[in-house]
Tab-separated table of C-alpha atoms in Angstrom:
chain	number	residue	atom	x	y	z
A	1	MET	CA	-75.743	122.384	25.984
A	2	LEU	CA	-72.527	122.969	23.918
A	3	THR	CA	-72.648	126.082	21.735
A	4	LEU	CA	-70.709	126.331	18.298
A	5	GLN	CA	-68.221	128.803	20.107
A	6	LYS	CA	-67.365	126.511	23.099
A	7	ILE	CA	-66.891	123.431	20.660
A	8	ASN	CA	-64.440	125.748	18.540
A	9	GLN	CA	-62.627	126.771	21.762
A	10	ILE	CA	-62.348	123.048	22.669
A	11	MET	CA	-61.240	122.139	19.427
A	12	ARG	CA	-58.283	125.014	19.343
A	13	LYS	CA	-57.165	123.563	22.616
A	14	TYR	CA	-56.730	120.264	21.202
A	15	LEU	CA	-55.233	121.331	18.229
A	16	LEU	CA	-52.720	123.094	20.024
A	17	LEU	CA	-51.837	120.161	22.170
A	18	ILE	CA	-51.508	118.071	18.950
A	19	VAL	CA	-49.202	120.560	17.452
A	20	ALA	CA	-47.059	120.911	20.656
A	21	ALA	CA	-46.936	117.134	20.686
A	22	LEU	CA	-45.897	116.907	17.181
A	23	MET	CA	-43.315	119.355	17.208
A	24	ALA	CA	-41.825	117.862	20.306
A	25	SER	CA	-41.548	114.506	18.949
A	26	CYS	CA	-40.268	115.571	15.491
A	27	CYS	CA	-37.555	117.753	17.008
A	28	GLY	CA	-36.234	115.355	19.405
A	29	PRO	CA	-34.320	116.019	22.466
A	30	LYS	CA	-32.035	119.296	22.494
A	31	THR	CA	-28.512	118.517	21.644
A	32	THR	CA	-25.892	120.107	23.955
A	33	GLU	CA	-22.504	121.404	22.447
A	34	LEU	CA	-19.658	120.396	24.603
A	35	THR	CA	-15.672	121.296	24.235
A	36	VAL	CA	-13.386	118.444	24.610
A	37	GLU	CA	-12.015	120.285	27.494
A	38	ASP	CA	-15.428	120.450	29.348
A	39	PHE	CA	-16.435	116.714	28.501
A	40	ASN	CA	-14.683	114.780	31.316
A	41	GLY	CA	-16.022	117.436	34.024
A	42	LYS	CA	-19.604	117.521	32.559
A	43	ALA	CA	-20.231	114.101	30.855
A	44	ALA	CA	-21.930	112.764	34.070
A	45	GLU	CA	-24.599	115.645	33.623
A	46	TYR	CA	-25.310	114.187	29.992
A	47	VAL	CA	-25.274	110.568	30.370
A	48	GLU	CA	-27.918	109.075	27.965
A	49	LYS	CA	-28.233	112.522	26.565
A	50	PRO	CA	-27.359	113.876	23.023
A	51	VAL	CA	-24.203	116.007	22.650
A	52	THR	CA	-21.959	117.532	19.919
A	53	ILE	CA	-18.199	117.715	20.246
A	54	THR	CA	-15.871	119.085	17.703
A	55	GLY	CA	-12.115	117.915	18.012
A	56	VAL	CA	-8.929	116.845	16.110
A	57	ALA	CA	-8.807	113.122	15.439
A	58	LYS	CA	-5.650	112.260	17.501
A	59	HIS	CA	-5.757	108.371	17.002
A	60	ILE	CA	-8.248	105.773	15.657
A	61	CYS	CA	-7.863	102.398	17.002
A	62	ALA	CA	-5.956	100.134	14.445
A	63	ASN	CA	-7.661	96.864	15.364
A	64	SER	CA	-11.186	97.584	14.682
A	65	GLY	CA	-11.402	101.470	13.833
A	66	THR	CA	-14.637	101.707	16.049
A	67	LYS	CA	-12.817	103.900	18.538
A	68	LEU	CA	-11.663	107.450	17.645
A	69	PHE	CA	-9.850	109.758	20.308
A	70	LEU	CA	-10.721	113.581	19.793
A	71	GLY	CA	-8.387	116.142	21.077
A	72	SER	CA	-9.043	120.012	21.642
A	73	PRO	CA	-8.547	121.760	18.408
A	74	GLU	CA	-6.791	124.273	20.563
A	75	GLY	CA	-4.293	121.792	21.674
A	76	GLY	CA	-3.791	120.357	25.033
A	77	ASP	CA	-3.995	116.750	26.949
A	78	ALA	CA	-7.741	116.741	27.317
A	79	MET	CA	-9.453	113.856	24.811
A	80	VAL	CA	-12.695	112.361	24.343
A	81	THR	CA	-13.131	108.797	23.517
A	82	VAL	CA	-16.101	108.200	20.785
A	83	PHE	CA	-17.106	104.607	19.738
A	84	THR	CA	-18.873	104.230	16.600
A	85	GLY	CA	-22.774	103.757	17.013
A	86	GLU	CA	-24.687	100.467	16.171
A	87	GLY	CA	-24.438	99.622	12.219
A	88	MET	CA	-21.626	102.218	11.687
A	89	GLU	CA	-18.682	101.600	9.447
A	90	PRO	CA	-15.149	102.097	11.332
A	91	PHE	CA	-13.685	105.397	11.436
A	92	ASP	CA	-11.139	105.905	8.604
A	93	ARG	CA	-7.738	105.805	10.005
A	94	THR	CA	-6.398	108.315	7.281
A	95	THR	CA	-8.393	110.968	8.933
A	96	VAL	CA	-6.503	111.282	11.758
A	97	GLY	CA	-5.281	114.843	12.129
A	98	LYS	CA	-8.654	116.126	10.615
A	99	THR	CA	-11.357	117.922	12.711
A	100	TYR	CA	-14.364	115.897	13.243
A	101	THR	CA	-17.932	117.364	14.547
A	102	VAL	CA	-19.335	114.255	16.311
A	103	ASN	CA	-23.308	113.929	17.291
A	104	GLY	CA	-23.850	111.293	19.783
A	105	ILE	CA	-24.938	109.923	23.115
A	106	VAL	CA	-22.887	110.078	26.252
A	107	LYS	CA	-22.629	106.843	28.026
A	108	VAL	CA	-20.624	105.237	30.788
A	109	THR	CA	-17.639	103.382	29.448
A	110	VAL	CA	-16.772	101.950	32.848
A	111	THR	CA	-16.836	102.358	36.395
A	112	ILE	CA	-13.609	101.563	38.107
A	113	ASP	CA	-14.102	100.535	41.818
A	114	ASP	CA	-12.107	98.109	44.193
A	115	ALA	CA	-14.088	95.237	43.104
A	116	TYR	CA	-13.268	95.933	39.354
A	117	LEU	CA	-9.766	96.257	40.239
A	118	ASP	CA	-9.574	93.293	42.295
A	119	GLU	CA	-11.213	91.067	39.333
A	120	TRP	CA	-8.725	92.659	36.833
A	121	GLU	CA	-5.764	91.999	39.136
A	122	ARG	CA	-6.757	88.456	39.471
A	123	GLU	CA	-7.029	87.960	35.939
A	124	VAL	CA	-3.654	89.294	35.354
A	125	VAL	CA	-1.832	87.480	38.124
A	126	GLU	CA	-3.490	84.356	36.929
A	127	ASN	CA	-2.897	84.758	33.054
A	128	GLY	CA	0.236	87.092	33.033
A	129	ILE	CA	0.738	89.382	30.202
A	130	ARG	CA	-0.024	87.471	26.943
A	131	GLU	CA	2.223	88.042	23.763
A	132	GLY	CA	0.108	90.499	21.845
A	133	ASP	CA	-1.364	92.252	24.683
A	134	HIS	CA	-0.895	95.881	24.258
A	135	ILE	CA	-2.073	98.959	26.438
A	136	CYS	CA	-2.886	101.528	24.128
A	137	GLU	CA	-0.950	104.873	24.953
A	138	THR	CA	-3.748	107.040	23.777
A	139	GLU	CA	-6.190	105.112	25.680
A	140	GLN	CA	-4.392	105.545	28.824
A	141	GLN	CA	-3.831	109.135	28.063
A	142	ALA	CA	-7.672	109.603	27.561
A	143	ALA	CA	-8.143	108.244	30.864
A	144	GLY	CA	-5.780	110.276	32.465
A	145	VAL	CA	-3.235	107.205	33.239
A	146	GLU	CA	-0.019	107.210	32.022
A	147	ILE	CA	2.070	103.801	32.252
A	148	ASP	CA	5.735	103.018	30.856
A	149	GLU	CA	5.346	100.031	28.515
A	150	ASN	CA	8.964	99.016	29.745
A	151	GLU	CA	7.402	98.176	33.253
A	152	GLU	CA	7.854	94.638	34.026
A	153	ASN	CA	3.968	94.114	34.096
A	154	PRO	CA	2.421	97.421	32.798
A	155	GLN	CA	-1.023	96.166	33.605
A	156	LEU	CA	-0.411	95.677	37.326
A	157	LYS	CA	1.130	99.239	37.271
A	158	GLN	CA	-2.012	100.512	35.579
A	159	ILE	CA	-4.242	98.851	38.344
A	160	GLU	CA	-1.799	100.388	41.075
A	161	THR	CA	-2.253	103.896	39.688
A	162	TYR	CA	-5.962	103.409	39.547
A	163	ARG	CA	-6.136	102.334	43.111
A	164	GLU	CA	-3.934	105.576	43.865
A	165	LYS	CA	-6.658	107.857	41.871
A	166	ILE	CA	-9.461	106.151	43.705
A	167	VAL	CA	-7.943	106.931	47.001
A	168	ALA	CA	-7.131	110.574	45.969
A	169	ASN	CA	-10.832	110.618	44.669
A	170	GLY	CA	-11.969	110.093	48.545
A	171	GLY	CA	-12.468	106.344	47.941
A	172	ASN	CA	-15.033	106.999	45.210
A	173	PRO	CA	-14.921	104.910	41.870
A	174	ILE	CA	-13.579	106.453	39.055
A	175	ILE	CA	-16.129	106.747	36.095
A	176	GLN	CA	-15.142	107.058	32.452
A	177	TYR	CA	-17.298	108.186	29.671
A	178	HIS	CA	-17.329	108.001	25.973
A	179	VAL	CA	-19.703	109.339	23.231
A	180	GLU	CA	-21.526	106.844	21.263
A	181	CYS	CA	-21.573	108.363	17.695
A	182	GLN	CA	-24.876	108.504	15.728
A	183	SER	CA	-23.138	110.747	12.957
A	184	PHE	CA	-20.336	112.991	12.243
A	185	ASP	CA	-18.694	115.548	9.824
A	186	ILE	CA	-15.452	115.768	9.012
A	187	ASN	CA	-13.880	119.291	8.149
């Protein structure tokens, strides 16, 4: 037979479990703060996890405004690519040079392996460079690839550069990451 004291103990345990569950659900997953400099080296650890990154808006894509490139507030070459999240308005191009604090989820942008490069090369060889095709210099810099647009076919040169990077990476694919923005502040 259960005594009143036993019932109270059981109720307290359930109440504590309920409170713990509510706190976990309302507080959500812990957000990790990453620097722009640390992002590329640590992004793989945080895929599908929330992060906060503060950086200077180096470039916002002119076509759609949905892609922002953050550079380190201290300077340097490191950059993080940030895409607007679902339902978000484009980034304001007049904010280039301002400091953003971005909250978002780390995502894989692309996995570049031999099969990916073979398909890309086939498309370029079949279709050539079309008028209006433009290789974004900032996007190349963020990916760690620099191509001279005066090359006869800069896309083929970019493919060649990626192939060299794969060889230098021990034959392993190159994985590029971005942050899918959920919210941001501009300072």
